[in-house]
Coordinates of N, CA and C in Angstrom, one line a residue:
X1 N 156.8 35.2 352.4 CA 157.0 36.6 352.6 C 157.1 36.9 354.1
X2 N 156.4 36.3 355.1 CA 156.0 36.8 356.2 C 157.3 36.2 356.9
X3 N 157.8 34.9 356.2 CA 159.6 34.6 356.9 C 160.8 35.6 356.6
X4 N 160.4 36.0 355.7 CA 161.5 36.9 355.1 C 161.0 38.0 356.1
X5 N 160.3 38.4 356.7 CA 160.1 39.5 357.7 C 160.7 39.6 359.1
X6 N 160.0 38.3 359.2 CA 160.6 37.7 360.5 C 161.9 37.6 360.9
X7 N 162.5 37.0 359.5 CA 164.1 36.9 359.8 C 164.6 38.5 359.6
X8 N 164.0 39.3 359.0 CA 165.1 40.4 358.7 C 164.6 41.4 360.4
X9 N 163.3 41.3 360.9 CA 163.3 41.9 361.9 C 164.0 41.5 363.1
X10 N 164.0 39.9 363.3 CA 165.4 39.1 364.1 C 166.4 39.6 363.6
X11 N 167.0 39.9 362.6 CA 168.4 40.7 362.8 C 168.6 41.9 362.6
X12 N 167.4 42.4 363.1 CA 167.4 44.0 363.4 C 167.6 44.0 364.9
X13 N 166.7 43.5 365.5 CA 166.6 43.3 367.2 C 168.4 42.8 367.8
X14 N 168.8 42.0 366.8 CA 169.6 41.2 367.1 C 171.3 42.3 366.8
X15 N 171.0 43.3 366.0 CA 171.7 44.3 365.5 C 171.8 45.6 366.9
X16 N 170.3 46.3 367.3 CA 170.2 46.8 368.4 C 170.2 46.5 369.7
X17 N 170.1 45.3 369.6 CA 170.2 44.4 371.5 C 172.0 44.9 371.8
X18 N 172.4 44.6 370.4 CA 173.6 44.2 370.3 C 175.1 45.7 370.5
X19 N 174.4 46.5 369.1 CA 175.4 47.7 369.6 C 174.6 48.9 370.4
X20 N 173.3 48.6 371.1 CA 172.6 49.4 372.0 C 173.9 50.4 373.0
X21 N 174.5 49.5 373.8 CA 175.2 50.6 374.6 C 176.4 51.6 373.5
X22 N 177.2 50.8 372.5 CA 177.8 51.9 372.0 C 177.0 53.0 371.4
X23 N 176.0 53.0 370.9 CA 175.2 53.7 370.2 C 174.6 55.1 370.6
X24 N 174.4 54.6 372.0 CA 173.8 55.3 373.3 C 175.2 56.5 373.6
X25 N 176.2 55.6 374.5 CA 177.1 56.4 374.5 C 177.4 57.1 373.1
X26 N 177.6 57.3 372.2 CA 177.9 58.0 371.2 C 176.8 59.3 371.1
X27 N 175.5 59.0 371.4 CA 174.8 59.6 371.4 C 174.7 61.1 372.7
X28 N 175.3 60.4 373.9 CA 175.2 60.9 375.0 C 176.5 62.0 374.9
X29 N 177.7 61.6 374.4 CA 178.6 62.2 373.9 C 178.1 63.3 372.8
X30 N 177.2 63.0 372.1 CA 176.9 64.5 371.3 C 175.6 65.2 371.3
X31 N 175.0 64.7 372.4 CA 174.1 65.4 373.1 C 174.3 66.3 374.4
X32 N 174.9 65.1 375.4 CA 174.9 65.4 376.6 C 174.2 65.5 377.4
X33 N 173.2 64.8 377.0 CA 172.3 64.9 378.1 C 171.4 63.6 377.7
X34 N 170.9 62.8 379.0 CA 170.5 61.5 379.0 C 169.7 61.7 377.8
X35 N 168.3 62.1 378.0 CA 167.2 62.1 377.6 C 167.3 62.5 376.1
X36 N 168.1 63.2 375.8 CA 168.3 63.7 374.4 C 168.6 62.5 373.8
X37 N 170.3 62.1 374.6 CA 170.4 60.6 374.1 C 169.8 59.4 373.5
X38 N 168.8 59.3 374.5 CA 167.6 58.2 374.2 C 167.1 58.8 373.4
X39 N 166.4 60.0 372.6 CA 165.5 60.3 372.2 C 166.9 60.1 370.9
X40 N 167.8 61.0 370.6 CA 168.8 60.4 369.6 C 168.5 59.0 368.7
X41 N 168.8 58.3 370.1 CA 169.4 56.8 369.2 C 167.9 56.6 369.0
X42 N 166.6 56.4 369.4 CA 165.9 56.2 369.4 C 164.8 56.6 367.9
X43 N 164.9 57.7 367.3 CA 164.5 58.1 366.1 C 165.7 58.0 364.8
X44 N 167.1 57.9 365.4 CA 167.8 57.1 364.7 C 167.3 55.5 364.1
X45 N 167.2 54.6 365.0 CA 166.8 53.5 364.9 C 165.3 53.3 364.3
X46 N 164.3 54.6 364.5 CA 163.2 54.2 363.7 C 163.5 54.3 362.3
X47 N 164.6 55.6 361.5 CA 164.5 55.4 360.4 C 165.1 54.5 359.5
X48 N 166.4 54.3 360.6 CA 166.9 52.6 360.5 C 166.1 51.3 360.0
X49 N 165.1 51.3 360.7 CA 164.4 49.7 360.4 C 163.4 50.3 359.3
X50 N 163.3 51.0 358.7 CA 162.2 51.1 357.4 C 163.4 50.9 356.2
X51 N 164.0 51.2 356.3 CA 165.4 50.9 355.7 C 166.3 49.6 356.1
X52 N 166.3 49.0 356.8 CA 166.9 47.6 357.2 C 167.4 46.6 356.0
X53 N 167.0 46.9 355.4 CA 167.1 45.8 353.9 C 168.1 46.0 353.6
X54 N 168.5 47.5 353.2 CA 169.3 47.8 352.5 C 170.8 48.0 354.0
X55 N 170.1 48.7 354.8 CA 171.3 48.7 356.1 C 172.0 47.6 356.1
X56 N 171.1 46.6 356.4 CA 171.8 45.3 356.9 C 172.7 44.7 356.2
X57 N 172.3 44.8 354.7 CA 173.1 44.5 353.9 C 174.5 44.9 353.4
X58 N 174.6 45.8 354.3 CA 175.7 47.4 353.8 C 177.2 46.6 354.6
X59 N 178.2 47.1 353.7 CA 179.9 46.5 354.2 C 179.5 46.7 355.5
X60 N 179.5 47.5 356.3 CA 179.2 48.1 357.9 C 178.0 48.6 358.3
X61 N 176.8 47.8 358.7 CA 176.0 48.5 359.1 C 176.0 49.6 360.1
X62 N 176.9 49.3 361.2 CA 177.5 50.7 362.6 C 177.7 51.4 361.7
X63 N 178.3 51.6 361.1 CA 178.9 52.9 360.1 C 177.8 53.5 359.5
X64 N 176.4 53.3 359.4 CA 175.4 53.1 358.5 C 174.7 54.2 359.5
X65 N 174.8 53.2 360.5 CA 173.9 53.8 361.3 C 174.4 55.1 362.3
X66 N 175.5 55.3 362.4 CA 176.4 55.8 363.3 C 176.2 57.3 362.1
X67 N 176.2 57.4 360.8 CA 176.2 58.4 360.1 C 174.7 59.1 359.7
X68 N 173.7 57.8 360.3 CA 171.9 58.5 360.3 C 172.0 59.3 361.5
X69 N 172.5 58.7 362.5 CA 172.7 59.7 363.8 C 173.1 60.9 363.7
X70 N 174.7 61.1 363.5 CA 175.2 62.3 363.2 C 174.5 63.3 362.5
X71 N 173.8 62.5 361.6 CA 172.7 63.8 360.7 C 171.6 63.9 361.3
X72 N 171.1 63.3 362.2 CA 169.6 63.6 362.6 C 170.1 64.8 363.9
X73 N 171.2 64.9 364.7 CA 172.1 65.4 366.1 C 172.1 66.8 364.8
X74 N 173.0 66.6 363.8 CA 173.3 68.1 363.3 C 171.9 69.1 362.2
X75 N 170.7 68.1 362.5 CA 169.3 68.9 361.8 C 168.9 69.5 363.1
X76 N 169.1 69.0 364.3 CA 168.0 69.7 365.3 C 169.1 70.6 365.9
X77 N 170.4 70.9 365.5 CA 170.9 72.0 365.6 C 170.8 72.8 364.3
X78 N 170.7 72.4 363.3 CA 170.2 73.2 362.6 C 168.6 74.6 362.7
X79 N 168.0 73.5 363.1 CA 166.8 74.1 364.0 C 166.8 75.2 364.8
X80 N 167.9 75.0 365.7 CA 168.7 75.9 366.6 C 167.9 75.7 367.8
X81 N 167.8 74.2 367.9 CA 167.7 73.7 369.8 C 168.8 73.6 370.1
X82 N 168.3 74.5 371.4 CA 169.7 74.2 371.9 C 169.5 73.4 373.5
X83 N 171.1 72.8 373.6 CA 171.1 72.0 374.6 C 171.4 72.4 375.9
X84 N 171.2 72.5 377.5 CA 171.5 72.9 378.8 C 172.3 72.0 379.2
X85 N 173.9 71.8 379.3 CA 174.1 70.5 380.5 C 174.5 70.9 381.6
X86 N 174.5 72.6 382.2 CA 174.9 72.9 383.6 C 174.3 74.3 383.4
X87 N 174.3 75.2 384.7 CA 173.9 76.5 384.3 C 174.6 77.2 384.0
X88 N 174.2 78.2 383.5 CA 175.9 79.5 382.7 C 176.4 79.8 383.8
X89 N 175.9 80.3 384.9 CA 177.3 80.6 385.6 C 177.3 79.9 387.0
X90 N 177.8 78.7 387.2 CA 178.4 78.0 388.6 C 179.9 78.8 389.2
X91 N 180.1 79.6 388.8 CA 181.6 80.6 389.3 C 181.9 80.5 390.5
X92 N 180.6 80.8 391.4 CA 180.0 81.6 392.4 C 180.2 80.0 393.4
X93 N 180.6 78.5 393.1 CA 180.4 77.6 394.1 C 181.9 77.4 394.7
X94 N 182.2 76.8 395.6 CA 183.8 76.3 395.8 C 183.2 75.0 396.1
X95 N 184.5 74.4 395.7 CA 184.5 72.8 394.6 C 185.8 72.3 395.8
X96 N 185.3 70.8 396.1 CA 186.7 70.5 396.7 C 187.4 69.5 395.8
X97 N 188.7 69.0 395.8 CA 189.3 68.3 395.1 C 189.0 66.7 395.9
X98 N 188.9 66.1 395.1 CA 188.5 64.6 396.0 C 189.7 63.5 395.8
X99 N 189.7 62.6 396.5 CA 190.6 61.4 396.0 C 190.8 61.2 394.2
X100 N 192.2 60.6 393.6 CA 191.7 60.4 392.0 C 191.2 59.1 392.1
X101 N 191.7 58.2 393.4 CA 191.2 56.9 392.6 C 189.4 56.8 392.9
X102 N 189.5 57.7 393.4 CA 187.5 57.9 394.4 C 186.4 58.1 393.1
X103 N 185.8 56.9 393.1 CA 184.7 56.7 392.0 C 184.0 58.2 392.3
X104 N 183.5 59.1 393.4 CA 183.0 60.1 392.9 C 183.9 61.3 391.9
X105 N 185.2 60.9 392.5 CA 186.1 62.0 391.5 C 185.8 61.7 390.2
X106 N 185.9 59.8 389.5 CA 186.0 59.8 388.6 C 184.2 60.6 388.1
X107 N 183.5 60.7 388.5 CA 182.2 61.2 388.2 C 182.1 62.6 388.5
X108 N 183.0 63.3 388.8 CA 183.2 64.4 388.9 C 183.9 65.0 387.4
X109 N 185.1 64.2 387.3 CA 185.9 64.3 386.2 C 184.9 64.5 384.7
X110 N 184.0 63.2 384.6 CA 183.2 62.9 384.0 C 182.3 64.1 383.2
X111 N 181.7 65.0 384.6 CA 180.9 66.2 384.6 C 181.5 66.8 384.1
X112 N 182.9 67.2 384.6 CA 183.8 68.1 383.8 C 183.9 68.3 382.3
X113 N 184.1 67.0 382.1 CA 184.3 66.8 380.4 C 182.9 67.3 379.8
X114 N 181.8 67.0 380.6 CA 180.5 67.1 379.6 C 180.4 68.3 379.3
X115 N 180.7 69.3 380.6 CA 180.4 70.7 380.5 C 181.8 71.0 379.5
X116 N 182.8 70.4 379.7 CA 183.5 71.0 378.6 C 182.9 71.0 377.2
X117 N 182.3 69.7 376.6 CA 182.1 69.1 375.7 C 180.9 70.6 375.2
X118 N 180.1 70.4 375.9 CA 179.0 71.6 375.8 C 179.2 72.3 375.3
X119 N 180.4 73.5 375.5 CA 181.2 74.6 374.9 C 181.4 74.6 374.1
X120 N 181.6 73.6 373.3 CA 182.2 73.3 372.0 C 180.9 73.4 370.9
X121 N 181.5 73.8 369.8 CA 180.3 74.2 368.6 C 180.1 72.7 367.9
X122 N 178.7 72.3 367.8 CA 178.3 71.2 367.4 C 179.2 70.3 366.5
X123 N 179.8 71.1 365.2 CA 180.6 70.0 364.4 C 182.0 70.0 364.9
X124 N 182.8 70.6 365.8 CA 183.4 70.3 366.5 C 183.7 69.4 367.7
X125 N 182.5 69.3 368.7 CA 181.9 68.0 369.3 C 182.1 66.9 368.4
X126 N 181.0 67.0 367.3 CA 180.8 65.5 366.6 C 182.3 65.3 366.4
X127 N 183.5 66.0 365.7 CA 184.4 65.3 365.6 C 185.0 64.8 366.4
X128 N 185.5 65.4 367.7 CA 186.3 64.9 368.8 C 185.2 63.9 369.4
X129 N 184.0 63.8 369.3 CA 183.5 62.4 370.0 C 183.7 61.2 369.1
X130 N 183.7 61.4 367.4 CA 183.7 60.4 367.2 C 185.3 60.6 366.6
X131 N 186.1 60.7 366.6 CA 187.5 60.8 366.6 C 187.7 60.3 367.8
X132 N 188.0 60.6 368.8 CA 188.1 60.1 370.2 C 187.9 59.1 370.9
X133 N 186.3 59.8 370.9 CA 185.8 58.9 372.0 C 185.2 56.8 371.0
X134 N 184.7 57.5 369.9 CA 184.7 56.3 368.9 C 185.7 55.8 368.8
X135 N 186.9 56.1 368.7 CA 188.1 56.0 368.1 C 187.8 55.6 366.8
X136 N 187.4 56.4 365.6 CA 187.0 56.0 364.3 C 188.0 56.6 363.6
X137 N 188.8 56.1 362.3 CA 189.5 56.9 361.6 C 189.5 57.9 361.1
X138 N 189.9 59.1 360.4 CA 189.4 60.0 360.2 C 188.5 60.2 358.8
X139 N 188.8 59.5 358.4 CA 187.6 58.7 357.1 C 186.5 58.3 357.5
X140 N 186.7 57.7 358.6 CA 185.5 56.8 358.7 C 184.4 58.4 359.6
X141 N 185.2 59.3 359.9 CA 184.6 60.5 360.7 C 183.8 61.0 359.8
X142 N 185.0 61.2 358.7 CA 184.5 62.6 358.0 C 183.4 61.2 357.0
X143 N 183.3 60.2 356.8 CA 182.0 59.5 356.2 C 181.0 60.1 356.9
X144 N 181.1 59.4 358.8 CA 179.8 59.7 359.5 C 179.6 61.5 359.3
X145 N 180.3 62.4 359.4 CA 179.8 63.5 359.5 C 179.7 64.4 357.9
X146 N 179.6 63.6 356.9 CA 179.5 63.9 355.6 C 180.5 65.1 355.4
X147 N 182.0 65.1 355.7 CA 182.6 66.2 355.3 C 184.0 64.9 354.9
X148 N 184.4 66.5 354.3 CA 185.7 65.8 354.1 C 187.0 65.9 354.7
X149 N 187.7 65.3 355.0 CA 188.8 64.6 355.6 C 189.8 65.8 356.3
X150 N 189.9 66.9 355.7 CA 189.9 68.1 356.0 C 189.1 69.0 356.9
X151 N 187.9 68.9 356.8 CA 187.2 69.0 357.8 C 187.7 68.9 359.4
X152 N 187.5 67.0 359.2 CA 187.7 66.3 360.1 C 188.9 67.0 361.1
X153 N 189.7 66.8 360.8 CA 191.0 67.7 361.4 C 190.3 68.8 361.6
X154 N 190.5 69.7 361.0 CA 190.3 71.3 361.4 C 189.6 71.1 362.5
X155 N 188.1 70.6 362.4 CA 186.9 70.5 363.8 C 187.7 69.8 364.9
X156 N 188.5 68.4 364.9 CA 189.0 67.7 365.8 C 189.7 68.7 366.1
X157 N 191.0 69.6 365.6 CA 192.0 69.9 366.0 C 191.2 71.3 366.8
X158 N 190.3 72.3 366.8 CA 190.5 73.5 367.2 C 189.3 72.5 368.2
X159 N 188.2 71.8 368.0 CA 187.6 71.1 369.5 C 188.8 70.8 370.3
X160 N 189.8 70.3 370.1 CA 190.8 69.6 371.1 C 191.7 70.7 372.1
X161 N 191.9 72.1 371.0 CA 192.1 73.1 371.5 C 191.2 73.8 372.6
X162 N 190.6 74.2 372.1 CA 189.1 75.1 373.1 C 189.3 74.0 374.2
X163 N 189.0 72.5 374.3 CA 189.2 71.9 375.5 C 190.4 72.0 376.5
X164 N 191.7 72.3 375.6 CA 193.0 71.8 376.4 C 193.0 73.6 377.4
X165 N 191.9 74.3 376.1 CA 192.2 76.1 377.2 C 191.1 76.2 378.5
X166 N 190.4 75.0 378.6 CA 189.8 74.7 379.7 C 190.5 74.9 380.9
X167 N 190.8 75.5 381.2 CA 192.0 75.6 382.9 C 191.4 74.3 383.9
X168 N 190.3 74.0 384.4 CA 189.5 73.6 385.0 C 190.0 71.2 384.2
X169 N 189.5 71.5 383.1 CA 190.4 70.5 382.5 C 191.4 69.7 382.5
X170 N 192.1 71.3 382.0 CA 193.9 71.0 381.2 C 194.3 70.5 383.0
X171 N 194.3 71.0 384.5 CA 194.3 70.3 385.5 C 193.7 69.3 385.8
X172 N 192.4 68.5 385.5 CA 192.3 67.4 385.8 C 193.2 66.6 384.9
X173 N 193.4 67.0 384.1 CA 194.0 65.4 383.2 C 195.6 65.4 383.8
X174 N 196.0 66.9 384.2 CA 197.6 66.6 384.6 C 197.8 66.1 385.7
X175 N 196.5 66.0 386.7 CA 196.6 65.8 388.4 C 196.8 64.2 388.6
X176 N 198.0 63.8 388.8 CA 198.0 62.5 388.9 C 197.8 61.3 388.4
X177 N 197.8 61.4 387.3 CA 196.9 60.4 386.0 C 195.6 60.6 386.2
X178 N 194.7 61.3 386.9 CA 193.1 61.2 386.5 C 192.6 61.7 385.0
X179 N 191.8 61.1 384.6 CA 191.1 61.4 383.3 C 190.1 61.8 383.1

């Protein structure tokens, strides 16, 4: 009994060592903010390993686990915490434009998106991060976000909107190939 533990908790560790950074980023993407992130993946993964038996076993464990996340991110908006990733109103700063290939632009760009991302109403987020930035099919979306396939679109397509009417944005991405 106590091998059968052993081995199933070595391929749990061996499961988390493993897709740790995708997990994180996916997380940070529908949080936006470090700490939430970690705190995300992190009570993700606890209800994960009481369950492991059956996860591990599953066609796709990522998929498994990628759809415990999305539900535990859309209860504590349910809750109605909400999240800060800049202050409401920065209007009032002047911003200079930096080099594109200049690693702080690209971290500038970066900020950009987050705060874009922010604006966006939570099941709309979850789609375009995990449509996008996952690059998951739209099946495999609307699995992780328990809707249907219909859904999927509608939230991707009006998230992708609200982003492209970002002025601040829709110019970074036209300015010279920066992203």
């Amino acid at each position: 009994m106590g091998d059968r533990k052993e081995a199933r908790d070595t391929e749990f560790q061996s499961f988390v060592t493993g897709r740790w950074p995708r997990l994180m980023r996916t997380a940070f993407l529908l949080t936006g903010e470090q700490h939430a992130a970690e705190d995300l993946v992190q009570s993700t993964l606890e209800r994960v390993y009481v369950a492991w038996r059956k996860v591990g076993s599953a066609d796709d464990p990522e998929a498994y686990v990628r759809r415990v996340m999305v539900n535990a991110h859309a209860r504590r908006h349910r809750r109605r915490l909400k999240e800060y990733l800049a202050p409401k109103d920065d209007s009032g700063l002047v911003r200079e434009e930096p080099d594109s290939g200049d690693r702080i632009a690209q971290a500038d760009d970066r900020n950009e998106l987050l705060k874009a991302l922010a604006q966006l109403p939570p099941r709309q987020r979850e789609a375009v991060v995990l449509r996008y930035w996952e690059d998951l099919t739209e099946t495999q979306t609307a699995e992780a976000m328990r809707c249907s396939v219909g859904a999927v679109k509608s939230n991707a397509a009006k998230g992708i909107a609200k982003l492209r009417a970002i002025p601040g944005l829709a110019e970074m991405v036209t300015q010279g190939g920066r992203k």
